[in-house]
Each structure stands twice: as C-alpha cells, then as structure tokens.
PDB file of C-alpha atoms in Angstrom:
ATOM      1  CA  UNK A   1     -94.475 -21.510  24.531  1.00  0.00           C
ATOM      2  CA  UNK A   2     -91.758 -19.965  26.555  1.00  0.00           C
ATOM      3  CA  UNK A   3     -89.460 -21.950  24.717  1.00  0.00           C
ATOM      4  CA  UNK A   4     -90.572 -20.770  21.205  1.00  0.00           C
ATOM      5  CA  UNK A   5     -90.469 -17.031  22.385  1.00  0.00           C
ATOM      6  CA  UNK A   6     -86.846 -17.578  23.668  1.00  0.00           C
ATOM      7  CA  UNK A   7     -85.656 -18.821  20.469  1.00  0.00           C
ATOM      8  CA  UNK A   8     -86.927 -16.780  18.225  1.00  0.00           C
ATOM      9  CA  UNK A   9     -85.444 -14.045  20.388  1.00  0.00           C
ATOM     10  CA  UNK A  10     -82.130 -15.625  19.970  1.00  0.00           C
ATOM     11  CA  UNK A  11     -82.331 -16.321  16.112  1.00  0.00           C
ATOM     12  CA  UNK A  12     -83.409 -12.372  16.036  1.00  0.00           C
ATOM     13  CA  UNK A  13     -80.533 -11.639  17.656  1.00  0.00           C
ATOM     14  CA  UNK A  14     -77.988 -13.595  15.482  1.00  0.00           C
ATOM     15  CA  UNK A  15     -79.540 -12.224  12.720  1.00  0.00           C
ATOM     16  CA  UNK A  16     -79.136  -8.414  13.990  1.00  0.00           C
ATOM     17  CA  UNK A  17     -74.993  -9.324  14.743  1.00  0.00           C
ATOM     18  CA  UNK A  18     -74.747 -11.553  11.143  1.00  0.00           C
ATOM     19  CA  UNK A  19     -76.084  -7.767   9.380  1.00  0.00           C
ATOM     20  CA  UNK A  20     -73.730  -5.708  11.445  1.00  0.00           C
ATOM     21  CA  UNK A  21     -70.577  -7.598  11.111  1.00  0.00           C
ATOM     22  CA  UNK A  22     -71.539  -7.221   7.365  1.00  0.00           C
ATOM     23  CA  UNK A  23     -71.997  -3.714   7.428  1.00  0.00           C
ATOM     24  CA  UNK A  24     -68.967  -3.409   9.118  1.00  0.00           C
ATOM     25  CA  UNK A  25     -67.118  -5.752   6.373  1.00  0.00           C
ATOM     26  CA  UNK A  26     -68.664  -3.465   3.436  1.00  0.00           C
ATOM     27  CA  UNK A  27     -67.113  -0.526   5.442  1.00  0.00           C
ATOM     28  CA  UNK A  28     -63.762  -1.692   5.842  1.00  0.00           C
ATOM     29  CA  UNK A  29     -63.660  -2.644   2.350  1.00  0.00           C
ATOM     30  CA  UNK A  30     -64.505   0.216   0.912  1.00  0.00           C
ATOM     31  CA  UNK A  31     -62.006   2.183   3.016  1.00  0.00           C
ATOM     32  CA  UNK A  32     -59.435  -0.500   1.931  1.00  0.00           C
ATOM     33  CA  UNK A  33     -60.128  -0.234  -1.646  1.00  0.00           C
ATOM     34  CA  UNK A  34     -59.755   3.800  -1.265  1.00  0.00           C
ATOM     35  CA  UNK A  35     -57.537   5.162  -3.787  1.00  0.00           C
ATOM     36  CA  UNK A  36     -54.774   8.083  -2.975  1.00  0.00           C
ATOM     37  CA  UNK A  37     -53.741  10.931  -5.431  1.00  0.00           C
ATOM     38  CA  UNK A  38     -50.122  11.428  -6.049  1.00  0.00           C
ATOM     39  CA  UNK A  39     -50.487  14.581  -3.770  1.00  0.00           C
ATOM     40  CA  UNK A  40     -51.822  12.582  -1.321  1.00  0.00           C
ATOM     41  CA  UNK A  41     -49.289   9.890  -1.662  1.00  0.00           C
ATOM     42  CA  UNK A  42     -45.931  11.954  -1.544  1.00  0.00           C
ATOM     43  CA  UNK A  43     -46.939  14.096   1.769  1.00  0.00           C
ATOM     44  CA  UNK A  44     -47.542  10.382   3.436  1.00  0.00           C
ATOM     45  CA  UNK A  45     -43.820   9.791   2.269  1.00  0.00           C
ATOM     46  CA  UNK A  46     -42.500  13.388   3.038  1.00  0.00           C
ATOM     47  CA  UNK A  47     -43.849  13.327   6.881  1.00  0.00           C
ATOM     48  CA  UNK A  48     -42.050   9.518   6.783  1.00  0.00           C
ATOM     49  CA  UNK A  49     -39.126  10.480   6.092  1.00  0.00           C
ATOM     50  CA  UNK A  50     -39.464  13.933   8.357  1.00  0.00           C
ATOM     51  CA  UNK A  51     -40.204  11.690  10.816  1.00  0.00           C
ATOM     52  CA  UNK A  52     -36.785   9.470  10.139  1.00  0.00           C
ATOM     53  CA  UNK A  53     -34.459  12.381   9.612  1.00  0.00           C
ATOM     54  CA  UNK A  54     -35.822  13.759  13.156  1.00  0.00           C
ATOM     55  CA  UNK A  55     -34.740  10.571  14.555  1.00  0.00           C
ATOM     56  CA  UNK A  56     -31.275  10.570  13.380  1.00  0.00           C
ATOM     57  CA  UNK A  57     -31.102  14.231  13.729  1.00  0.00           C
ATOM     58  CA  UNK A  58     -29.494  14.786  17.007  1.00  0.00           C
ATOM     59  CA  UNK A  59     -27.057  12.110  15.901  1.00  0.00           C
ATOM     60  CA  UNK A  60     -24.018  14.413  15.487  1.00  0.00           C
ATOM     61  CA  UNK A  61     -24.796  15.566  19.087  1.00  0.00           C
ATOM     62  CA  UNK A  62     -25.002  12.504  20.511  1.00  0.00           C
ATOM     63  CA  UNK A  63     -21.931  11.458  19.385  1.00  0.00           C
ATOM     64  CA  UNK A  64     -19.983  14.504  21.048  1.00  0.00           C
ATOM     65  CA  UNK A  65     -21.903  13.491  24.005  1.00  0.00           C
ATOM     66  CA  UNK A  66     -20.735   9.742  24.137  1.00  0.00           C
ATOM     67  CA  UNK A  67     -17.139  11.445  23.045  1.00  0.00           C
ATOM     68  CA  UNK A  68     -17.069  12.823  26.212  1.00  0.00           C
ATOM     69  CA  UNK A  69     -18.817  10.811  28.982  1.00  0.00           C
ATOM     70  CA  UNK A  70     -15.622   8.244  27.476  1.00  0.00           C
ATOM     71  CA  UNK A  71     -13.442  10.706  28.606  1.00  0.00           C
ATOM     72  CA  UNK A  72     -15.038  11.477  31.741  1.00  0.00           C
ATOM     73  CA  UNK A  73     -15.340   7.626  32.503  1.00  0.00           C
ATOM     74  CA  UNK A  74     -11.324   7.281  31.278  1.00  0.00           C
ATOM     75  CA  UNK A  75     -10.456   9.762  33.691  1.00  0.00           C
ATOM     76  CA  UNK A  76     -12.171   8.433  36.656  1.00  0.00           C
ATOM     77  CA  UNK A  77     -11.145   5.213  36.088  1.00  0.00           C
ATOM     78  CA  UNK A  78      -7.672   6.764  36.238  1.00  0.00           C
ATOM     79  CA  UNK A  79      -8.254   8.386  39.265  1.00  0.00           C
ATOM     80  CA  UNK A  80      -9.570   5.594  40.975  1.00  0.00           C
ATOM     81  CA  UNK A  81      -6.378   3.862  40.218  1.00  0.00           C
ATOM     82  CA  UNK A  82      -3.231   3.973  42.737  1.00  0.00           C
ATOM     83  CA  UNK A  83      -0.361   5.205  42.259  1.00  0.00           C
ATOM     84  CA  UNK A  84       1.722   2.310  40.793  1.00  0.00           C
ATOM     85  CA  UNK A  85      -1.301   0.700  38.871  1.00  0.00           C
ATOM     86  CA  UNK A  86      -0.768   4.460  37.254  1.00  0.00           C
ATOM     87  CA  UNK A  87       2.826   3.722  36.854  1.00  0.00           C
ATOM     88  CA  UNK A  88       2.548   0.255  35.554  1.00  0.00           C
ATOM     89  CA  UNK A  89       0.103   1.124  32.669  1.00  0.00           C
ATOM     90  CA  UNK A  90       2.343   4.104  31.737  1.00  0.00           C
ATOM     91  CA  UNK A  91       5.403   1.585  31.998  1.00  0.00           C
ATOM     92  CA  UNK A  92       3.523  -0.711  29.517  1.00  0.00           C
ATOM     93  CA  UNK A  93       2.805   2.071  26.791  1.00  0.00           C
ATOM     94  CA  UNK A  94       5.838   3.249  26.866  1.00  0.00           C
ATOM     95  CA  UNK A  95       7.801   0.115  26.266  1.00  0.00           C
ATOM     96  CA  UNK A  96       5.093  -0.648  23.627  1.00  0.00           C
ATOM     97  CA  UNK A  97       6.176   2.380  22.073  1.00  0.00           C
ATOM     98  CA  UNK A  98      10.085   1.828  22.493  1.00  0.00           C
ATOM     99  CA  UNK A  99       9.382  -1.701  21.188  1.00  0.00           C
ATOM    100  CA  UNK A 100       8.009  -0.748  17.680  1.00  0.00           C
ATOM    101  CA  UNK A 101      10.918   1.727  17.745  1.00  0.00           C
ATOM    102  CA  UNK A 102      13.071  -0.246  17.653  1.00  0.00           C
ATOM    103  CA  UNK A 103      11.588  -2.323  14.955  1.00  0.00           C
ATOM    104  CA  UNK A 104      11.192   0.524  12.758  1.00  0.00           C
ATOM    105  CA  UNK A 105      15.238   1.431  13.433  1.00  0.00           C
ATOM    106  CA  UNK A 106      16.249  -2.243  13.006  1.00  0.00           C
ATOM    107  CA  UNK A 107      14.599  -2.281   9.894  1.00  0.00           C
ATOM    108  CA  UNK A 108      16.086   1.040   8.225  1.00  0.00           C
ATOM    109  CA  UNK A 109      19.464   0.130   9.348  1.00  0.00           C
ATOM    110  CA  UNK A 110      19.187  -3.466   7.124  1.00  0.00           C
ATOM    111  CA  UNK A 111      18.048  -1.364   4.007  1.00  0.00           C
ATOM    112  CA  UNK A 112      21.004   0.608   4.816  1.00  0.00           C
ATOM    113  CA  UNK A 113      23.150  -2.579   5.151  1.00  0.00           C
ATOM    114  CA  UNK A 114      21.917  -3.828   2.210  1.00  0.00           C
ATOM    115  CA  UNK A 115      22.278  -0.363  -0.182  1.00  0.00           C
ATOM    116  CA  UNK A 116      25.797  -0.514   1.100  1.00  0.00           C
ATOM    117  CA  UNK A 117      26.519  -3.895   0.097  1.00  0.00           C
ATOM    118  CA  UNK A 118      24.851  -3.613  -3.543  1.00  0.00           C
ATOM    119  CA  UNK A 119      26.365  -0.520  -4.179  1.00  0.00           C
ATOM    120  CA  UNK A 120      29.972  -2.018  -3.392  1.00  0.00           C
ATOM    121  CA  UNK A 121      29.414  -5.221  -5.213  1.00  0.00           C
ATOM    122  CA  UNK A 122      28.027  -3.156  -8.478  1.00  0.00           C
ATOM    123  CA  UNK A 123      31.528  -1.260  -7.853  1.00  0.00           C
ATOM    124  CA  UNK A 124      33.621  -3.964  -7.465  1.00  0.00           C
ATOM    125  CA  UNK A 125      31.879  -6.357 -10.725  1.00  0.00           C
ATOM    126  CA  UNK A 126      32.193  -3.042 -12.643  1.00  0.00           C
ATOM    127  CA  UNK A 127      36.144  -2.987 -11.989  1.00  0.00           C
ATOM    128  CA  UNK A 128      35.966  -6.885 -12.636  1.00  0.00           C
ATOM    129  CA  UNK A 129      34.464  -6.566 -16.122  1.00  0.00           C
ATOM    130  CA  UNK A 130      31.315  -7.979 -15.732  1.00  0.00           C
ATOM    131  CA  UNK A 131      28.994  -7.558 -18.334  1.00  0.00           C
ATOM    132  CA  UNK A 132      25.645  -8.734 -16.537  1.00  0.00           C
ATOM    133  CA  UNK A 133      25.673  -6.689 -13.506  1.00  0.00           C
ATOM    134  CA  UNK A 134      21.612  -7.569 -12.797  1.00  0.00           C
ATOM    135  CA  UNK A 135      22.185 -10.965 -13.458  1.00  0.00           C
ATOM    136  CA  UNK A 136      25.525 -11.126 -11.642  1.00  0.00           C
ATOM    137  CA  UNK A 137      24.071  -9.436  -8.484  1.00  0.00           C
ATOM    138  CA  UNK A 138      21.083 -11.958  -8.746  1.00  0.00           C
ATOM    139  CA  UNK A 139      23.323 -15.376  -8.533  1.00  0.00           C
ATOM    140  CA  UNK A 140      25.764 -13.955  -5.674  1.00  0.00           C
ATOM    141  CA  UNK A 141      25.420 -15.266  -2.793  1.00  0.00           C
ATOM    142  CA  UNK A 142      26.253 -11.931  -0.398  1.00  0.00           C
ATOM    143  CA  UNK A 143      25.339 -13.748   3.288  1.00  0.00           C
ATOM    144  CA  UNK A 144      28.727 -13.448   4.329  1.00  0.00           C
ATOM    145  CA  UNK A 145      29.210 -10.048   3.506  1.00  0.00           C
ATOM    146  CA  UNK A 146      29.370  -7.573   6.572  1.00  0.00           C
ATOM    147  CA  UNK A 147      29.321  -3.682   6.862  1.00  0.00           C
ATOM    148  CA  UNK A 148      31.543  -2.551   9.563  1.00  0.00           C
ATOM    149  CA  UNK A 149      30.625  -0.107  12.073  1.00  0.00           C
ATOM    150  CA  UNK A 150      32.731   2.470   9.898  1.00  0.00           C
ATOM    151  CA  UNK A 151      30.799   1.923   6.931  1.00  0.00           C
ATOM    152  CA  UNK A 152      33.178  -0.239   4.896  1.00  0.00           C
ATOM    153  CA  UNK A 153      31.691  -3.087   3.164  1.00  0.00           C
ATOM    154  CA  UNK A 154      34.028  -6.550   3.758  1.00  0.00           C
ATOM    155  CA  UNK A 155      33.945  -9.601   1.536  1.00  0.00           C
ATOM    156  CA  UNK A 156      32.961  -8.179  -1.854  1.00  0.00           C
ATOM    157  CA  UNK A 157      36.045  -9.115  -3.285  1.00  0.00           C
ATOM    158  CA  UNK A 158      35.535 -12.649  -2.795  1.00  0.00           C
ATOM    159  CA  UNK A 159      32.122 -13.183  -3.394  1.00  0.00           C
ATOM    160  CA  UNK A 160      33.440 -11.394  -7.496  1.00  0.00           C
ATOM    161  CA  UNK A 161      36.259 -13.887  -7.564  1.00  0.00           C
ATOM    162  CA  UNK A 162      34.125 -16.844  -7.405  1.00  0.00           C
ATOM    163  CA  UNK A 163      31.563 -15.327  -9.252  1.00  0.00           C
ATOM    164  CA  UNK A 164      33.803 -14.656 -12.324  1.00  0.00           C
ATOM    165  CA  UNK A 165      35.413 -18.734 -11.824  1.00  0.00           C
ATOM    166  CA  UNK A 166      32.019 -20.253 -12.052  1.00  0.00           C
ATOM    167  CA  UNK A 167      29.900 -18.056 -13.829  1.00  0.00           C
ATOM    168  CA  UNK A 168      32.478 -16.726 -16.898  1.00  0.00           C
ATOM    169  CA  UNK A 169      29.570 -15.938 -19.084  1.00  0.00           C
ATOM    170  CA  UNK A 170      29.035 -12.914 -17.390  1.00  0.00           C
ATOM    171  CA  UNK A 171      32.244 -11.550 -17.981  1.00  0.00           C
ATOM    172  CA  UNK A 172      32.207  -9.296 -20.772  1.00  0.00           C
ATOM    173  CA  UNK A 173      34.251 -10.017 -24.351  1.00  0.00           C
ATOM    174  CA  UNK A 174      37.426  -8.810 -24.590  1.00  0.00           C
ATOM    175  CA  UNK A 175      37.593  -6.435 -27.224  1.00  0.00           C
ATOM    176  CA  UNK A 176      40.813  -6.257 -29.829  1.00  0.00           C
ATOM    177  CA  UNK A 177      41.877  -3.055 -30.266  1.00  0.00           C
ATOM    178  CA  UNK A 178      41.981  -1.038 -33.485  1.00  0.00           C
ATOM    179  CA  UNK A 179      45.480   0.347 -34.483  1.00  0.00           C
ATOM    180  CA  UNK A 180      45.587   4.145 -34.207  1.00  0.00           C
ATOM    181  CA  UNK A 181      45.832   6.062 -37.661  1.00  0.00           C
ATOM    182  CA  UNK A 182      48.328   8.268 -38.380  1.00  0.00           C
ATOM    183  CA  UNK A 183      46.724  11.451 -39.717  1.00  0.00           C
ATOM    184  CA  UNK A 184      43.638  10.813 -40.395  1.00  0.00           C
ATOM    185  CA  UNK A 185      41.445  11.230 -43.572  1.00  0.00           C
ATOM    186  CA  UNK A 186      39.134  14.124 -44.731  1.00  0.00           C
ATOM    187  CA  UNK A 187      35.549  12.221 -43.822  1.00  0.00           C
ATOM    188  CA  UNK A 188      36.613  12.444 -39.818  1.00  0.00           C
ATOM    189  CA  UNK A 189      38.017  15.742 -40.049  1.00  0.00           C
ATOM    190  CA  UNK A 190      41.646  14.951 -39.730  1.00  0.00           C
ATOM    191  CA  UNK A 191      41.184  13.326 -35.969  1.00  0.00           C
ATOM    192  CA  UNK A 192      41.279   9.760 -37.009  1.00  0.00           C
ATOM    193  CA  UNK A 193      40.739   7.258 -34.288  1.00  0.00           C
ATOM    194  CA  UNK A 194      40.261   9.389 -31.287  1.00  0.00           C
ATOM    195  CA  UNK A 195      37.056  11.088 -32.845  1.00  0.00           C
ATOM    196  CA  UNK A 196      35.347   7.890 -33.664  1.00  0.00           C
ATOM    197  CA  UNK A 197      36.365   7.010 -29.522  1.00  0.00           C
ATOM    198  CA  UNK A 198      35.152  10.715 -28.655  1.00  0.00           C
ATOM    199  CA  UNK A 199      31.572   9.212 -30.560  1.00  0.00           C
ATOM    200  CA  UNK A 200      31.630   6.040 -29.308  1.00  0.00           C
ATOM    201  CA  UNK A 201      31.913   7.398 -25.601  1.00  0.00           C
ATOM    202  CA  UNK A 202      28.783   9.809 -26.441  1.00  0.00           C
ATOM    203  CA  UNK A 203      26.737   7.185 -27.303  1.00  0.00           C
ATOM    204  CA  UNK A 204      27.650   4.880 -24.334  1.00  0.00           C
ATOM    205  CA  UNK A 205      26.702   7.836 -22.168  1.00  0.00           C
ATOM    206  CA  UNK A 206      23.555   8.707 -23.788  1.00  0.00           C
ATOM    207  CA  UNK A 207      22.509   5.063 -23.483  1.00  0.00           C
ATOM    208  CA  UNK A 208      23.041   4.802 -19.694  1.00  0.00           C
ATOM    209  CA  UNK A 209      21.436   7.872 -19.239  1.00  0.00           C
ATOM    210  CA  UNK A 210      18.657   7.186 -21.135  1.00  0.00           C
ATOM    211  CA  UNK A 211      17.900   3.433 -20.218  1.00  0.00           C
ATOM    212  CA  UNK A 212      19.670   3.921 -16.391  1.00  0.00           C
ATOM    213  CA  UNK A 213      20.121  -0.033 -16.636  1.00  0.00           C
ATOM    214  CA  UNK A 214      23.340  -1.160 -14.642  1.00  0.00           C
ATOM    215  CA  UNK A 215      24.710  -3.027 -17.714  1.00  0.00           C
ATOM    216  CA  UNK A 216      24.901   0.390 -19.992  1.00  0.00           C
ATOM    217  CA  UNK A 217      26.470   2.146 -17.211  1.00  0.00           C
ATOM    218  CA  UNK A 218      29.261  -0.409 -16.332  1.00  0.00           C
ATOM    219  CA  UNK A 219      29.611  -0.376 -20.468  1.00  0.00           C
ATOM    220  CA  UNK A 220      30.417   2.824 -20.365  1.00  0.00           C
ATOM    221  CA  UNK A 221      32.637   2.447 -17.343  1.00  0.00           C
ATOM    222  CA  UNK A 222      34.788  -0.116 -19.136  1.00  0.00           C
ATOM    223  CA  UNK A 223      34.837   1.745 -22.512  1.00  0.00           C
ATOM    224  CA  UNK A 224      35.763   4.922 -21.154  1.00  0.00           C
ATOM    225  CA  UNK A 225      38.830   3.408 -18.987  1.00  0.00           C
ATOM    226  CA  UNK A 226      39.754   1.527 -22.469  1.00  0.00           C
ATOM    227  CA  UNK A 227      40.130   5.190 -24.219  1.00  0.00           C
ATOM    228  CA  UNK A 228      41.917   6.273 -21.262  1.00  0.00           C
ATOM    229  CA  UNK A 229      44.772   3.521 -21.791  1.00  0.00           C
TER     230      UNK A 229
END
C-alpha cells in the first residue's frame, strides 16, 4: 500500500513539473514572438550605437596619451644609456644621413653629366649637318665621353665622325643653290632672292618654335648659316 501511495505521489509530481515547464514554454514564446514598433526599434539602435561611439570616444585622447608615454619611455631609455652607447647611436644616424646624401648628390651630378654631354653632342651633330638629331643621339654610343672637372665635354667629336661614316642617312641632303636674281620682279617687291630667304627663314623659325623638336631647330640652324654664306 505504501508502495501505491509513493507512486502516485511521484507521477503527481511529474505531472505538476511537465505543466510548469509548459507554462513556462507558452511564456517564452509569446515574449519571443513580441513584435516592436519602428519607435521602439530605432531607440534600441540609437542607445547601440551611443553605446559604440562612447567606446571609441576617448580615442583621440588616448592616442595623445600613448604619444607621450613613447616619449617618456624614449627618453628613459636614453638616459639609461652610457655615454658612448649615446655616441654610437648618434654616430649611426648620422652616417645614415651622410650616406643617402651622398646618394642624392651622386645622382644630380650624373644628370648633370649627362645634360652636358647631350647638349654638346646636339651642338656638335648640328655643326655636322645631321638631319636626325633624335635618332642620331639614340644610335651613339656616348660611354666614352667624359666631362672634365671644368665643365668641358671631351670626345664628342669622335663619337659625330663615326656616326656620320656609318650611319650617312642621317646626314641631311645637300641642297643646290638657286642663282641670285638681278633686280627682281614686281610680285616680290623688287627684293628678288633674298626676300623669298627672309620667308623661308620665318617659317623655319616658326616651325621650331612651334613643334620645339631638335630636327626643326638644327633645320633652321643649317638654313640660316646657308643665307649667311
């Protein structure tokens, strides 16, 4: 009998836990299943985001503060340093310093070298009659040029002379000259051949002006020492 009263008891009491567990289940749910205005919803997402920007909001600060506790821990490490450690690590940055230096000087003074020797060459193919000064200064080989310590480029000369023997394309045609007029007619206003060289100068001028290309201004180099003649 003791028996039955004992588990009865016990199937009351699973039967008490099964209904609250349920109760419990039909709570939750409906709390789950609780729907939020748009009201609602944006304060949740404005305190959010109050609560981010609070976060990062010192941020600015904190940086100034880590900005200096670097300084303060730079400086003590320097103190704690002897004399000549002190010495040695200013030794080191300076010749760091003096190195790239010198790399930036050593590196002017070529594109200073170089301007030097381009300039001469374009002189000297000019005076040479080459045409093609681009292409000329392209296919010359200018490693043995120097620029001594004066300034004055050596071994221009050379390089032109065996430019012009094996590259004579690049020599501009040789132009027969027009006998001079005596007089001259009424359509050129009486000035015969020199006006039409007067023009022809102009033009030559206005081209190399206009285009800058070393070709039209070694043209009008050339034509302009022909109307001198």
């Amino acid at each position: 009998m003791a028996e039955e009263i004992k588990d009865t008891q016990v199937d009351e009491t699973e039967a008490q836990t099964t209904t609250e567990t349920s109760a419990e289940t039909t709570e939750t749910s409906a709390e789950e299943t609780k729907s939020f205005t748009q009201a609602e919803l944006d304060d949740i997402v404005a305190k959010r985001l109050e609560r981010e920007r609070k976060k990062y909001g010192d941020y600015d600060d904190m940086k100034a503060k880590l900005g200096d506790l670097e300084k303060e821990a730079e400086e003590r490490r320097l103190a704690e340093m002897s004399e000549k450690e002190r010495a040695e690590e200013l030794a080191q940055k300076y010749q760091a310093e003096k190195d790239a230096m010198s790399q930036q000087l050593t590196a002017y003074q070529e594109q200073v070298k170089q301007e030097r020797i381009n300039n001469a060459f374009i002189t000297q193919a000019t005076t040479a009659n080459i045409a093609y000064i681009d292409d000329a200064i392209k296919l010359a080989d200018l490693s043995a040029v120097e620029v001594g310590e004066d300034g004055v480029v050596k071994g221009v000369e050379s390089v032109i002379a065996q430019l012009t023997e094996s590259k004579p394309y690049l020599l501009a045609q040789k132009e027969t000259p027009q006998p001079k007029q005596v007089g001259g007619g009424a359509s050129n206003g009486g000035q015969g051949t020199d006006k039409s060289g007067e023009q022809l100068l102009a033009e030559a001028a206005q081209k190399a002006k206009e285009t800058g290309r070393t070709e039209d201004r070694a043209a009008y180099s050339r034509l302009k020492r022909q109307l001198s003649n």
